[in-house]
GROMACS .gro file of C-alpha atoms in nm:
model
  198
    1MET     CA    1   2.728  -2.154  -8.298
    2ILE     CA    2   2.500  -2.301  -8.565
    3PHE     CA    3   2.191  -2.249  -8.347
    4MET     CA    4   2.274  -1.880  -8.302
    5LEU     CA    5   2.320  -1.843  -8.678
    6LEU     CA    6   1.975  -1.997  -8.730
    7VAL     CA    7   1.826  -1.747  -8.483
    8LEU     CA    8   2.003  -1.459  -8.660
    9ASN     CA    9   1.888  -1.585  -9.000
   10GLU     CA   10   1.529  -1.593  -8.880
   11TYR     CA   11   1.543  -1.231  -8.761
   12LEU     CA   12   1.747  -1.106  -9.057
   13LYS     CA   13   1.604  -1.299  -9.352
   14GLU     CA   14   1.430  -0.996  -9.507
   15TYR     CA   15   1.703  -0.740  -9.436
   16PRO     CA   16   2.001  -0.645  -9.655
   17VAL     CA   17   2.230  -0.627  -9.348
   18LYS     CA   18   2.209  -1.006  -9.304
   19LYS     CA   19   2.547  -1.081  -9.467
   20ILE     CA   20   2.725  -0.814  -9.264
   21VAL     CA   21   2.577  -0.935  -8.934
   22GLN     CA   22   2.677  -1.292  -9.024
   23ALA     CA   23   3.031  -1.174  -9.106
   24LEU     CA   24   3.055  -1.000  -8.768
   25TYR     CA   25   2.923  -1.309  -8.592
   26ASN     CA   26   3.149  -1.552  -8.780
   27ASN     CA   27   3.455  -1.344  -8.694
   28GLY     CA   28   3.364  -1.307  -8.327
   29ILE     CA   29   3.309  -0.932  -8.348
   30SER     CA   30   3.057  -0.806  -8.093
   31VAL     CA   31   2.848  -0.490  -8.112
   32LYS     CA   32   2.819  -0.289  -7.790
   33GLY     CA   33   2.633   0.036  -7.831
   34ASP     CA   34   2.771   0.201  -8.142
   35LYS     CA   35   3.112   0.031  -8.121
   36LEU     CA   36   3.259  -0.297  -8.243
   37PHE     CA   37   3.482  -0.521  -8.031
   38LEU     CA   38   3.701  -0.825  -8.073
   39ASN     CA   39   3.678  -0.952  -7.715
   40ASN     CA   40   3.770  -0.632  -7.525
   41VAL     CA   41   3.962  -0.463  -7.807
   42GLU     CA   42   3.772  -0.199  -8.001
   43VAL     CA   43   3.772  -0.255  -8.377
   44SER     CA   44   3.796   0.042  -8.613
   45ILE     CA   45   3.481   0.093  -8.822
   46SER     CA   46   3.695   0.201  -9.120
   47SER     CA   47   3.921  -0.104  -9.102
   48LEU     CA   48   3.629  -0.343  -9.070
   49ALA     CA   49   3.437  -0.173  -9.353
   50ASN     CA   50   3.743  -0.220  -9.576
   51ALA     CA   51   3.779  -0.584  -9.470
   52LEU     CA   52   3.411  -0.655  -9.544
   53ASN     CA   53   3.426  -0.455  -9.869
   54VAL     CA   54   3.144  -0.220  -9.766
   55ASN     CA   55   3.137   0.151  -9.693
   56ARG     CA   56   3.135   0.291  -9.340
   57ARG     CA   57   2.779   0.417  -9.374
   58THR     CA   58   2.658   0.061  -9.442
   59LEU     CA   59   2.838  -0.061  -9.131
   60TYR     CA   60   2.687   0.219  -8.919
   61GLU     CA   61   2.339   0.130  -9.053
   62THR     CA   62   2.403  -0.235  -8.961
   63ILE     CA   63   2.499  -0.135  -8.606
   64LYS     CA   64   2.178   0.075  -8.578
   65PHE     CA   65   1.972  -0.220  -8.701
   66ILE     CA   66   2.134  -0.454  -8.448
   67ASN     CA   67   2.065  -0.213  -8.162
   68LYS     CA   68   1.695  -0.178  -8.257
   69ASN     CA   69   1.625  -0.553  -8.234
   70ASP     CA   70   1.645  -0.691  -7.877
   71VAL     CA   71   1.718  -1.052  -7.975
   72VAL     CA   72   1.983  -0.966  -8.234
   73ARG     CA   73   2.139  -0.708  -7.998
   74THR     CA   74   2.160  -0.961  -7.713
   75ILE     CA   75   2.334  -1.214  -7.937
   76MET     CA   76   2.574  -0.961  -8.090
   77GLU     CA   77   2.664  -0.803  -7.754
   78ASN     CA   78   2.777  -1.137  -7.615
   79ILE     CA   79   2.995  -1.273  -7.892
   80SER     CA   80   3.358  -1.340  -7.813
   81VAL     CA   81   3.655  -1.515  -7.968
   82ILE     CA   82   3.809  -1.826  -7.814
   83PRO     CA   83   4.180  -1.875  -7.895
   84ASP     CA   84   4.236  -2.169  -8.129
   85ILE     CA   85   4.578  -2.331  -8.082
   86SER     CA   86   4.517  -2.619  -8.324
   87LYS     CA   87   4.733  -2.465  -8.597
   88ILE     CA   88   5.038  -2.435  -8.370
   89SER     CA   89   4.985  -2.741  -8.150
   90LEU     CA   90   5.209  -2.969  -8.352
   91LEU     CA   91   5.493  -2.719  -8.322
   92MET     CA   92   5.453  -2.742  -7.945
   93GLY     CA   93   5.474  -3.123  -7.955
   94TYR     CA   94   5.103  -3.175  -7.889
   95GLU     CA   95   4.898  -3.440  -8.065
   96ILE     CA   96   4.565  -3.347  -8.227
   97VAL     CA   97   4.285  -3.596  -8.277
   98THR     CA   98   3.973  -3.496  -8.471
   99ILE     CA   99   3.685  -3.740  -8.466
  100TYR     CA  100   3.417  -3.687  -8.733
  101ILE     CA  101   3.074  -3.808  -8.627
  102ASN     CA  102   2.758  -3.902  -8.815
  103ILE     CA  103   2.459  -3.673  -8.760
  104GLY     CA  104   2.254  -3.795  -8.464
  105SER     CA  105   2.541  -3.987  -8.300
  106PHE     CA  106   2.716  -3.700  -8.121
  107PRO     CA  107   2.603  -3.752  -7.756
  108LYS     CA  108   2.682  -4.125  -7.753
  109VAL     CA  109   3.017  -4.082  -7.929
  110LEU     CA  110   3.122  -3.794  -7.699
  111TRP     CA  111   3.038  -4.000  -7.390
  112GLU     CA  112   3.230  -4.307  -7.512
  113VAL     CA  113   3.534  -4.105  -7.622
  114MET     CA  114   3.550  -3.929  -7.284
  115CYS     CA  115   3.530  -4.268  -7.107
  116LEU     CA  116   3.824  -4.394  -7.316
  117ILE     CA  117   4.029  -4.081  -7.242
  118LYS     CA  118   3.969  -4.144  -6.871
  119LYS     CA  119   4.055  -4.514  -6.909
  120TYR     CA  120   4.388  -4.437  -7.077
  121SER     CA  121   4.467  -4.142  -6.845
  122SER     CA  122   4.534  -3.908  -7.138
  123TYR     CA  123   4.625  -3.544  -7.062
  124ILE     CA  124   4.401  -3.303  -7.253
  125LYS     CA  125   4.525  -2.953  -7.338
  126GLU     CA  126   4.213  -2.835  -7.522
  127MET     CA  127   3.889  -2.979  -7.654
  128TYR     CA  128   3.641  -2.834  -7.901
  129SER     CA  129   3.334  -2.995  -8.049
  130MET     CA  130   3.049  -2.917  -8.287
  131ASN     CA  131   2.708  -3.088  -8.281
  132SER     CA  132   2.487  -2.970  -8.564
  133ASP     CA  133   2.214  -3.097  -8.792
  134LEU     CA  134   2.350  -2.883  -9.074
  135GLU     CA  135   2.724  -2.945  -9.081
  136SER     CA  136   2.964  -3.226  -9.005
  137ASN     CA  137   2.983  -3.302  -8.636
  138PHE     CA  138   3.323  -3.344  -8.476
  139ILE     CA  139   3.525  -3.357  -8.158
  140ARG     CA  140   3.876  -3.209  -8.173
  141ILE     CA  141   4.105  -3.294  -7.884
  142ILE     CA  142   4.457  -3.160  -7.834
  143PHE     CA  143   4.669  -3.379  -7.608
  144TYR     CA  144   4.980  -3.260  -7.424
  145SER     CA  145   5.181  -3.548  -7.566
  146GLU     CA  146   5.156  -3.865  -7.770
  147ILE     CA  147   4.873  -4.079  -7.640
  148ASP     CA  148   4.844  -4.455  -7.599
  149LYS     CA  149   4.776  -4.591  -7.947
  150ASN     CA  150   4.547  -4.866  -7.818
  151ILE     CA  151   4.284  -4.598  -7.765
  152PHE     CA  152   4.237  -4.573  -8.143
  153ARG     CA  153   4.144  -4.939  -8.180
  154GLU     CA  154   3.868  -4.882  -7.926
  155ILE     CA  155   3.755  -4.549  -8.074
  156ASP     CA  156   3.740  -4.721  -8.414
  157GLU     CA  157   3.475  -4.957  -8.274
  158ILE     CA  158   3.239  -4.682  -8.150
  159PRO     CA  159   2.928  -4.670  -8.372
  160GLY     CA  160   2.860  -4.333  -8.533
  161ILE     CA  161   3.221  -4.237  -8.611
  162ASN     CA  162   3.301  -4.203  -8.979
  163ARG     CA  163   3.662  -4.076  -8.972
  164ILE     CA  164   3.945  -4.007  -8.729
  165VAL     CA  165   4.223  -3.765  -8.826
  166ILE     CA  166   4.539  -3.783  -8.613
  167ASN     CA  167   4.792  -3.499  -8.643
  168SER     CA  168   5.114  -3.590  -8.466
  169PRO     CA  169   5.468  -3.455  -8.433
  170VAL     CA  170   5.602  -3.813  -8.449
  171LYS     CA  171   5.560  -4.106  -8.688
  172LEU     CA  172   5.278  -4.335  -8.579
  173ASN     CA  173   5.202  -4.699  -8.647
  174ILE     CA  174   4.832  -4.732  -8.583
  175ILE     CA  175   4.596  -5.001  -8.702
  176CYS     CA  176   4.258  -4.833  -8.729
  177ASN     CA  177   4.012  -4.863  -9.018
  178LYS     CA  178   3.892  -4.503  -8.988
  179CYS     CA  179   4.225  -4.336  -8.903
  180GLU     CA  180   4.399  -4.086  -9.127
  181ILE     CA  181   4.745  -3.991  -8.998
  182LYS     CA  182   4.924  -3.664  -9.070
  183ILE     CA  183   5.281  -3.610  -8.947
  184CYS     CA  184   5.446  -3.275  -8.868
  185PRO     CA  185   5.801  -3.329  -8.735
  186HIS     CA  186   5.875  -2.958  -8.672
  187LYS     CA  187   5.849  -2.954  -8.292
  188ILE     CA  188   5.985  -2.635  -8.134
  189SER     CA  189   5.882  -2.669  -7.769
  190SER     CA  190   6.117  -2.714  -7.478
  191GLU     CA  191   6.151  -3.044  -7.297
  192LEU     CA  192   5.912  -2.973  -7.009
  193SER     CA  193   5.780  -3.275  -6.831
  194LYS     CA  194   5.408  -3.343  -6.797
  195THR     CA  195   5.426  -3.254  -6.428
  196ASP     CA  196   5.578  -2.913  -6.514
  197ILE     CA  197   5.286  -2.842  -6.747
  198LEU     CA  198   5.013  -2.962  -6.515
   0.00000   0.00000   0.00000
């Protein structure tokens, strides 16, 4: 994501439409021809203009600009939104672990974390990561259920990790120098077994 923003910034740095294109990109809104889409759902120009606090003419001019530049058009045609369940995961009884990584340590940390997940046979629901030289790097993993707490002692020892945030639907007793624990006891999911889910 960051790399694409850098490419867009390079092509847009001298143009007033830069902020609008970045807003479209950041919100996952693609431009196909003279229309705007959120995945496969067409977005109203009027509604989006109101949301971005610009007039419709400005938005139409931005779309024309995007379509005139091959690189920008290719990027903006292929943007899509990936559903993010992290905000509702705790309600479903899932456990969320976010590992914040020092710049330059991402590949090694990712490899070692994945090896530990395999070692402890943890069931992953969703995983998202960001490796950037500009922002904080992280790996966010959503697990189907509470995971073996011994994994955190081993993750704590991986060089390059500066913080681990654990969001859980149950109270945890974890000894980990880098761990920050957040509890949300409001589970609403049914009592499906792991085998039912998988």
